[in-house]
Amino acid sequence: SYPNPATQAINFDFSVASGSTVTLSVFDIYGKEVLWPISNQHLEGQQHISVNIDALPSGVYWYSLRVSGQSVMGKLLVQKAK
């Protein structure tokens, strides 16, 4: 994911081996889902998802990106200008 820390949007680049559903979820530090999960069918090849995080306050979040039955989790830092 990039940029990290992020201010307005977070981007994900990934590869899909065959057409499959890709699901992205974002959680706060308490495990509460803070953005509606994004679930889309993607074709084979390199893919890109950009997610608007403008509504999230500054803080630490976790994301889960599920592609073809495999899941990747990561930490996301949202930093808003003061």
Coordinates of N, CA and C in Angstrom, one line a residue:
S1 N 0.8 -1.2 0.0 CA 0.0 0.0 0.0 C 0.9 1.2 0.0
Y2 N 0.5 2.2 -0.6 CA 1.2 3.5 -0.7 C 0.2 4.6 -0.9
P3 N 0.5 5.8 -0.6 CA 1.6 6.2 0.3 C 1.2 5.8 1.7
N4 N 2.2 5.6 2.6 CA 2.0 5.3 4.0 C 3.1 6.0 4.8
P5 N 2.7 7.0 5.5 CA 1.4 7.5 5.9 C 0.7 8.1 4.7
A6 N -0.6 8.1 4.8 CA -1.5 8.6 3.8 C -2.4 9.8 4.4
T7 N -2.8 10.6 3.5 CA -3.7 11.8 3.9 C -5.1 11.7 3.3
Q8 N -5.2 11.4 2.0 CA -6.5 11.4 1.3 C -6.9 10.1 0.7
A9 N -5.9 9.4 0.2 CA -6.2 8.1 -0.5 C -5.0 7.1 -0.3
I10 N -5.4 5.9 -0.3 CA -4.4 4.8 -0.2 C -4.5 3.9 -1.5
N11 N -3.4 3.5 -2.0 CA -3.4 2.8 -3.3 C -2.8 1.4 -3.0
F12 N -3.4 0.4 -3.8 CA -3.0 -1.0 -3.7 C -2.8 -1.5 -5.1
D13 N -1.6 -2.0 -5.4 CA -1.3 -2.7 -6.6 C -1.1 -4.2 -6.3
F14 N -1.7 -5.0 -7.1 CA -1.6 -6.5 -6.9 C -1.8 -7.2 -8.2
S15 N -1.6 -8.5 -8.2 CA -1.7 -9.3 -9.4 C -2.8 -10.3 -9.2
V16 N -3.6 -10.6 -10.2 CA -4.6 -11.6 -10.1 C -4.3 -12.7 -11.1
A17 N -4.1 -13.9 -10.7 CA -3.8 -15.0 -11.6 C -4.9 -15.4 -12.6
S18 N -6.1 -15.3 -12.1 CA -7.3 -15.5 -13.0 C -8.4 -14.7 -12.5
G19 N -9.4 -14.5 -13.3 CA -10.5 -13.6 -12.8 C -11.0 -14.1 -11.5
S20 N -11.0 -13.2 -10.5 CA -11.5 -13.5 -9.2 C -12.0 -12.3 -8.4
T21 N -12.6 -12.5 -7.3 CA -13.1 -11.4 -6.5 C -12.0 -10.9 -5.6
V22 N -11.9 -9.6 -5.5 CA -10.9 -9.0 -4.6 C -11.7 -8.2 -3.6
T23 N -11.3 -8.4 -2.3 CA -12.0 -7.7 -1.2 C -11.0 -7.0 -0.4
L24 N -11.3 -5.7 -0.1 CA -10.4 -4.9 0.7 C -11.2 -4.3 1.9
S25 N -10.7 -4.5 3.1 CA -11.4 -4.0 4.3 C -10.4 -3.2 5.1
V26 N -10.9 -2.1 5.8 CA -10.0 -1.3 6.6 C -10.6 -1.3 8.0
F27 N -9.8 -1.5 9.0 CA -10.2 -1.6 10.4 C -9.5 -0.6 11.3
D28 N -10.1 -0.2 12.4 CA -9.4 0.7 13.4 C -8.6 -0.3 14.3
I29 N -8.0 0.3 15.3 CA -7.1 -0.5 16.2 C -7.9 -1.4 17.1
Y30 N -9.2 -1.2 17.1 CA -10.1 -2.0 18.0 C -10.7 -3.2 17.2
G31 N -10.4 -3.2 15.9 CA -11.0 -4.3 15.0 C -12.3 -4.0 14.4
K32 N -12.8 -2.7 14.6 CA -14.0 -2.3 14.0 C -13.8 -1.9 12.5
E33 N -14.6 -2.4 11.6 CA -14.5 -2.1 10.2 C -14.9 -0.6 10.0
V34 N -14.0 0.2 9.5 CA -14.3 1.7 9.4 C -14.6 2.2 8.0
L35 N -14.3 1.3 7.0 CA -14.7 1.7 5.7 C -15.5 0.5 5.1
W36 N -16.6 0.7 4.4 CA -17.3 -0.4 3.8 C -16.3 -1.2 3.0
P37 N -16.4 -2.5 3.1 CA -15.5 -3.3 2.3 C -15.7 -3.1 0.8
I38 N -14.7 -3.1 0.1 CA -14.7 -3.0 -1.4 C -14.6 -4.4 -1.9
S39 N -15.5 -4.8 -2.7 CA -15.5 -6.2 -3.2 C -15.8 -6.1 -4.7
N40 N -14.9 -6.4 -5.6 CA -15.1 -6.3 -7.0 C -14.5 -7.5 -7.7
Q41 N -15.1 -7.8 -8.8 CA -14.5 -8.9 -9.7 C -13.4 -8.2 -10.5
H42 N -12.2 -8.9 -10.6 CA -11.1 -8.3 -11.4 C -10.7 -9.4 -12.4
L43 N -10.3 -8.9 -13.5 CA -9.7 -9.8 -14.6 C -8.3 -10.2 -14.2
E44 N -7.8 -11.1 -15.0 CA -6.4 -11.6 -14.8 C -5.4 -10.4 -15.1
G45 N -4.3 -10.4 -14.3 CA -3.3 -9.4 -14.6 C -3.1 -8.5 -13.4
Q46 N -2.3 -7.4 -13.7 CA -2.0 -6.4 -12.7 C -3.2 -5.5 -12.5
Q47 N -3.5 -5.2 -11.2 CA -4.7 -4.5 -10.9 C -4.3 -3.3 -9.9
H48 N -5.1 -2.3 -9.8 CA -4.9 -1.2 -9.0 C -6.2 -0.8 -8.3
I49 N -6.2 -0.5 -7.0 CA -7.3 0.0 -6.3 C -6.9 1.2 -5.6
S50 N -7.6 2.3 -5.7 CA -7.4 3.5 -4.9 C -8.6 3.8 -4.0
V51 N -8.4 4.0 -2.7 CA -9.5 4.1 -1.8 C -9.4 5.5 -1.1
N52 N -10.5 6.2 -1.1 CA -10.5 7.5 -0.5 C -10.7 7.3 1.0
I53 N -9.7 7.9 1.8 CA -9.7 7.8 3.2 C -9.9 9.1 3.9
D54 N -10.4 10.1 3.1 CA -10.6 11.4 3.6 C -11.5 11.5 4.9
A55 N -12.4 10.6 5.0 CA -13.3 10.6 6.1 C -12.7 10.0 7.4
L56 N -11.6 9.4 7.3 CA -10.9 8.8 8.5 C -10.1 9.8 9.2
P57 N -10.2 9.9 10.6 CA -9.3 10.8 11.3 C -7.9 10.2 11.4
S58 N -7.0 11.0 11.8 CA -5.6 10.6 11.9 C -5.5 9.4 12.9
G59 N -4.7 8.5 12.6 CA -4.5 7.3 13.5 C -4.0 6.1 12.8
V60 N -3.9 5.0 13.5 CA -3.4 3.8 13.0 C -4.6 2.9 12.6
Y61 N -4.5 2.3 11.4 CA -5.5 1.4 10.9 C -4.8 0.1 10.4
W62 N -5.7 -0.9 10.2 CA -5.2 -2.2 9.6 C -6.0 -2.4 8.3
Y63 N -5.4 -3.0 7.3 CA -6.2 -3.3 6.1 C -6.0 -4.8 5.8
S64 N -7.0 -5.4 5.2 CA -7.0 -6.8 4.7 C -7.4 -6.8 3.3
L65 N -6.5 -7.3 2.5 CA -6.7 -7.4 1.0 C -6.7 -8.9 0.7
R66 N -7.9 -9.4 0.2 CA -8.1 -10.8 -0.1 C -8.2 -10.9 -1.6
V67 N -7.3 -11.8 -2.2 CA -7.3 -12.0 -3.6 C -7.2 -13.5 -3.8
S68 N -8.1 -14.1 -4.6 CA -8.0 -15.5 -4.9 C -7.8 -16.4 -3.7
G69 N -8.5 -16.1 -2.6 CA -8.5 -17.0 -1.4 C -7.3 -16.7 -0.5
Q70 N -6.4 -15.8 -0.9 CA -5.2 -15.5 -0.1 C -5.4 -14.1 0.5
S71 N -5.0 -13.9 1.7 CA -5.2 -12.6 2.4 C -3.8 -12.0 2.8
V72 N -3.7 -10.7 2.6 CA -2.6 -9.9 3.0 C -3.1 -8.9 4.0
M73 N -2.5 -8.7 5.1 CA -2.8 -7.7 6.1 C -1.7 -6.7 6.3
G74 N -2.0 -5.5 6.5 CA -0.9 -4.5 6.7 C -1.4 -3.4 7.6
K75 N -0.5 -2.6 8.0 CA -0.7 -1.4 8.9 C -0.8 -0.2 8.0
L76 N -1.7 0.7 8.3 CA -1.8 2.0 7.6 C -1.9 3.1 8.6
L77 N -1.1 4.1 8.3 CA -1.1 5.3 9.1 C -1.7 6.5 8.4
V78 N -2.8 7.0 9.0 CA -3.5 8.2 8.4 C -3.0 9.4 9.1
Q79 N -2.5 10.4 8.4 CA -2.0 11.6 8.9 C -2.7 12.8 8.3
K80 N -3.5 13.5 9.0 CA -4.1 14.7 8.5 C -3.4 15.9 8.9
A81 N -3.4 17.0 8.1 CA -2.8 18.2 8.4 C -3.5 18.9 9.5
K82 N -2.8 19.6 10.4 CA -3.4 20.3 11.5 C -3.8 21.7 11.2

